[in-house]
PDB file of C-alpha atoms in Angstrom:
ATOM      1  CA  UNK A   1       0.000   0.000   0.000  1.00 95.00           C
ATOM      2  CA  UNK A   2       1.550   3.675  -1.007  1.00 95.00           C
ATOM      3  CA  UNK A   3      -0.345   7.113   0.088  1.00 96.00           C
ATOM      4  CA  UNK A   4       0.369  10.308  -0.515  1.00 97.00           C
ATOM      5  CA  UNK A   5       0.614  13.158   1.790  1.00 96.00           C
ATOM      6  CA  UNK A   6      -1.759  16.153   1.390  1.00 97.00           C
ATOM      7  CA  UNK A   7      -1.739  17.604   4.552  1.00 97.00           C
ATOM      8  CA  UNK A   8       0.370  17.364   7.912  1.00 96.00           C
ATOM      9  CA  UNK A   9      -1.696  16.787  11.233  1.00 94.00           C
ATOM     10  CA  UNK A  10       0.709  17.851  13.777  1.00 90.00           C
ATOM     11  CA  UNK A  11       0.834  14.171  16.035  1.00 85.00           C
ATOM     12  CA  UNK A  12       0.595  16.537  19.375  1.00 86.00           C
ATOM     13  CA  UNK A  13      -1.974  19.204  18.901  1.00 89.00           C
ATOM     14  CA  UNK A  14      -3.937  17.795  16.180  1.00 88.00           C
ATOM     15  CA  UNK A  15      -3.552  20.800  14.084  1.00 92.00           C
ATOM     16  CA  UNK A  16      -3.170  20.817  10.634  1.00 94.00           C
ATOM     17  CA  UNK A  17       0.701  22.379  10.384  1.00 94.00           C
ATOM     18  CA  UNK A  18       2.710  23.306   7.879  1.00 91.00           C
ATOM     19  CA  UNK A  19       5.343  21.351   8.029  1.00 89.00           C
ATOM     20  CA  UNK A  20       7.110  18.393  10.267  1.00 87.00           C
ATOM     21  CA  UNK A  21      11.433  16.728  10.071  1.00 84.00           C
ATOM     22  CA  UNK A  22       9.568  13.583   9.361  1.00 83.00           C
ATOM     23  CA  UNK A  23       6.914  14.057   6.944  1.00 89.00           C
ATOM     24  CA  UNK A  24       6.210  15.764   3.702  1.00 92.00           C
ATOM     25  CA  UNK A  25       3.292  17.464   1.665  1.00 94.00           C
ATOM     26  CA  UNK A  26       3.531  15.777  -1.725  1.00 95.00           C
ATOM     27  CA  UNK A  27       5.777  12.601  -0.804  1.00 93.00           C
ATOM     28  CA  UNK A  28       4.436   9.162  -1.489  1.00 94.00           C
ATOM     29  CA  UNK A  29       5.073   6.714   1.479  1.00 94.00           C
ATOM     30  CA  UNK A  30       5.128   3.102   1.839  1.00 94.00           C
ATOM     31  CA  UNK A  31       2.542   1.959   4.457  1.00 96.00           C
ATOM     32  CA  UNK A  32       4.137  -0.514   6.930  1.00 96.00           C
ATOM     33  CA  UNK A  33       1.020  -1.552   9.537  1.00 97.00           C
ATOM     34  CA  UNK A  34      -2.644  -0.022   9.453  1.00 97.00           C
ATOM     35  CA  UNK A  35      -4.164   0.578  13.195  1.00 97.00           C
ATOM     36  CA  UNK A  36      -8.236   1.155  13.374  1.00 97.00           C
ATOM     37  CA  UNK A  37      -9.886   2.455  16.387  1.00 93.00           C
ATOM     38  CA  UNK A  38     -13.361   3.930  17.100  1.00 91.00           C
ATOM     39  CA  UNK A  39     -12.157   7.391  17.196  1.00 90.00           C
ATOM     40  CA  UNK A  40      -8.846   6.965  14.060  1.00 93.00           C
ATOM     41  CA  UNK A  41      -7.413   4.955  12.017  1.00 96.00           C
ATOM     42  CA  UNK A  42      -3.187   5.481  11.803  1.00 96.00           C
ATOM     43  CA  UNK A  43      -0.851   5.020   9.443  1.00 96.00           C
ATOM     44  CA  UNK A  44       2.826   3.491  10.593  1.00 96.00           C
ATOM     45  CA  UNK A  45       5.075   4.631   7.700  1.00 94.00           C
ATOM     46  CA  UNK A  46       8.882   4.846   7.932  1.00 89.00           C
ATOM     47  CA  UNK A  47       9.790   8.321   8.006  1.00 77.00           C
ATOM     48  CA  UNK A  48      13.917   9.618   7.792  1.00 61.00           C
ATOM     49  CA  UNK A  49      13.882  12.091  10.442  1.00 54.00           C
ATOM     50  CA  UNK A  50      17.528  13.529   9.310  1.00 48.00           C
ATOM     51  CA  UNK A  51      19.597  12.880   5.837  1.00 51.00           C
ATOM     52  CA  UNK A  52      22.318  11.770   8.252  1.00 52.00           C
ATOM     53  CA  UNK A  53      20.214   9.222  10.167  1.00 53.00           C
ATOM     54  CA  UNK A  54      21.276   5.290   9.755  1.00 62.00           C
ATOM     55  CA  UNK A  55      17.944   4.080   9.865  1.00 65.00           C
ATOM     56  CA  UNK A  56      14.255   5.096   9.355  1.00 73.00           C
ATOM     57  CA  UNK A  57      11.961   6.017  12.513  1.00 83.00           C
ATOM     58  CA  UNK A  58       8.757   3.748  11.302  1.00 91.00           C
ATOM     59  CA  UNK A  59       6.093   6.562  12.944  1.00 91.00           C
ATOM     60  CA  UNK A  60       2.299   6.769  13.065  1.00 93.00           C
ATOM     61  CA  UNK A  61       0.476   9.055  11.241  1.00 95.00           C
ATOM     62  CA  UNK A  62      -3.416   9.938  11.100  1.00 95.00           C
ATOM     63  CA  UNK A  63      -4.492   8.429   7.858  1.00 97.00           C
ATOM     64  CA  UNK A  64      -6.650  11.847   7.208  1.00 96.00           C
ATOM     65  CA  UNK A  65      -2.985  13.071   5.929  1.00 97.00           C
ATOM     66  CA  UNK A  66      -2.954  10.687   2.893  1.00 97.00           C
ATOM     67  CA  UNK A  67      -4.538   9.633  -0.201  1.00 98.00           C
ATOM     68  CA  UNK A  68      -4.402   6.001  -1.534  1.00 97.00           C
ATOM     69  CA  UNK A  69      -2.258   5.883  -4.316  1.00 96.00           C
ATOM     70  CA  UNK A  70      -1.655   2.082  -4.453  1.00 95.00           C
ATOM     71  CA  UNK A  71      -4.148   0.227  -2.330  1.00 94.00           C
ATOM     72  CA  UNK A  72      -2.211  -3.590  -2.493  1.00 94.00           C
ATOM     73  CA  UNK A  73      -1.524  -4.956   0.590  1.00 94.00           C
ATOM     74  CA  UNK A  74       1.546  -6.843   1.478  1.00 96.00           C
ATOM     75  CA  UNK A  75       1.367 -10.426   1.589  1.00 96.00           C
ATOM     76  CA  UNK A  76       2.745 -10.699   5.069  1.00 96.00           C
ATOM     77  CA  UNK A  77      -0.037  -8.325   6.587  1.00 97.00           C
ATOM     78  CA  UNK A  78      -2.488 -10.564   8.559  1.00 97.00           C
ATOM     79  CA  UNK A  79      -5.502  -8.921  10.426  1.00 97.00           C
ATOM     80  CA  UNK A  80      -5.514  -9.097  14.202  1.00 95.00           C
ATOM     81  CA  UNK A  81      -8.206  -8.223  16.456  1.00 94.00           C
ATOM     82  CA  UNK A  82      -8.197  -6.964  19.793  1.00 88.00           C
ATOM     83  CA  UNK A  83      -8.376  -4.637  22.874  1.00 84.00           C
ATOM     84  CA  UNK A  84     -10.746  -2.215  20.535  1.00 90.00           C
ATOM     85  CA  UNK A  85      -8.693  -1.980  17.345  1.00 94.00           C
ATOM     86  CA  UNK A  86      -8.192  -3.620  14.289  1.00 97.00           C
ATOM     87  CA  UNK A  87      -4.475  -4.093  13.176  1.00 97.00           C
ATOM     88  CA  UNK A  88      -3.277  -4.863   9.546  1.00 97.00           C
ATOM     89  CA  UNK A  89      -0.022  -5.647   9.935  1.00 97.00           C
ATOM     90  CA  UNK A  90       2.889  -8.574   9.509  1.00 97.00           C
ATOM     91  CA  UNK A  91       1.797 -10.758  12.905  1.00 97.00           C
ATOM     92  CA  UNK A  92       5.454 -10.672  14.154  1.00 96.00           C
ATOM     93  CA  UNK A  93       5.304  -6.641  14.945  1.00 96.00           C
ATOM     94  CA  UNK A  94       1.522  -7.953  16.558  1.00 95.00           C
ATOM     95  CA  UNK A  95       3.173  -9.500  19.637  1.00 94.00           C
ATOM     96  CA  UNK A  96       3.347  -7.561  22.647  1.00 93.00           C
ATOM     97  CA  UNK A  97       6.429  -5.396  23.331  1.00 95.00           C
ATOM     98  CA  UNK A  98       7.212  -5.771  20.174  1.00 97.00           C
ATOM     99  CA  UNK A  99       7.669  -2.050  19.222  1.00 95.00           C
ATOM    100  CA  UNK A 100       8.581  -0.996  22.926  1.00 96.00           C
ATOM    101  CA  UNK A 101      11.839  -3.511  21.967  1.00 97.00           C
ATOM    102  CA  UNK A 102      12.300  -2.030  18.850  1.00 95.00           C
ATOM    103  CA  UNK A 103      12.861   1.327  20.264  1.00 93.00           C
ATOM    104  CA  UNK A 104      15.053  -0.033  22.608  1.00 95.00           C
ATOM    105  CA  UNK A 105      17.169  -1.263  20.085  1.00 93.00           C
ATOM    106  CA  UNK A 106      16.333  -4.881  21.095  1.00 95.00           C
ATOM    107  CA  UNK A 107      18.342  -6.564  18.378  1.00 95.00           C
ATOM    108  CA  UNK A 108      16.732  -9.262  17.313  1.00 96.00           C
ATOM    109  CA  UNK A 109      13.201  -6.628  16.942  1.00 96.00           C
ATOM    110  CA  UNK A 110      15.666  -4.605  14.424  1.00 93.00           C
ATOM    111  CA  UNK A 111      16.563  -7.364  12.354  1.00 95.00           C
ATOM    112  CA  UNK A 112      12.424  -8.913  12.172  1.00 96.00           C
ATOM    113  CA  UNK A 113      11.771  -5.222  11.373  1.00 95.00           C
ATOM    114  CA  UNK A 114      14.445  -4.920   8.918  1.00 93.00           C
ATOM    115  CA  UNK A 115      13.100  -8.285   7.168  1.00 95.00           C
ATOM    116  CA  UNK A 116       9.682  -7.183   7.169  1.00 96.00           C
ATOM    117  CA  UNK A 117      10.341  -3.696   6.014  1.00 94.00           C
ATOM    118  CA  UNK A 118      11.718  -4.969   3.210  1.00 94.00           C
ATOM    119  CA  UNK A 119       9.281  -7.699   2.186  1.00 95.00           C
ATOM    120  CA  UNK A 120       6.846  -4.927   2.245  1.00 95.00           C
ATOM    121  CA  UNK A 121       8.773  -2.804  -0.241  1.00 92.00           C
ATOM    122  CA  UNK A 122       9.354  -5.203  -2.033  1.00 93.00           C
ATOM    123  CA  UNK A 123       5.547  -5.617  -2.737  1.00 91.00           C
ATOM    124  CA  UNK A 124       4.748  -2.119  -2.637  1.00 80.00           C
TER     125      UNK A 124
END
């Protein structure tokens, strides 16, 4: 799946802002998971916070920012349902913990991320 940003919802304030380090008006961007709640649906997309950073920062983003531009899922997305959200996403970033250890540079989370990532670009 590829969108397109249109517009930037500031993640904080919920304002639509001009701009944001990790995001940009016009840029199409690979979606990596799809989270659905009551009240939003959200985006994870990798986003390069810095030219000089080694790897991407895989954020969430308020799918009101984006228009579909390529609406094929990845084959490694499965659907999990649970604690009042719907999750479209590979089922190994699913478990629990799995992004607080990916923050926290768990390495074995980096590398199933890394793997993953790239399956879904692959297919994108």
């Amino acid at each position: 799946m590829i969108v397109r940003c249109v517009q930037i919802i500031s993640p904080t304030s919920g304002e639509v802002v001009n701009d944001h380090p990790g995001i940009r008006i016009g840029v199409e961007y690979p979606v990596l998971e799809v989270i659905t709640t009551v009240r939003s649906v959200l985006l994870r997309i990798p986003e390069r916070l810095n030219v000089a950073a080694e790897r991407d920062t895989p954020g969430l983003w308020d799918a009101a920012m984006f228009t579909v531009v390529s609406s094929r899922m990845p084959d490694c997305w499965v659907a999990e349902l649970g604690n009042g959200q719907l999750t479209l996403a590979p089922k190994e970033w699913q478990r629990p913990g799995f992004w607080d250890d990916y923050f926290d540079d768990e390495p074995s989370a980096g590398a199933e991320y890394e793997r993953l990532r790239a399956e879904i670009l692959s297919q994108a």
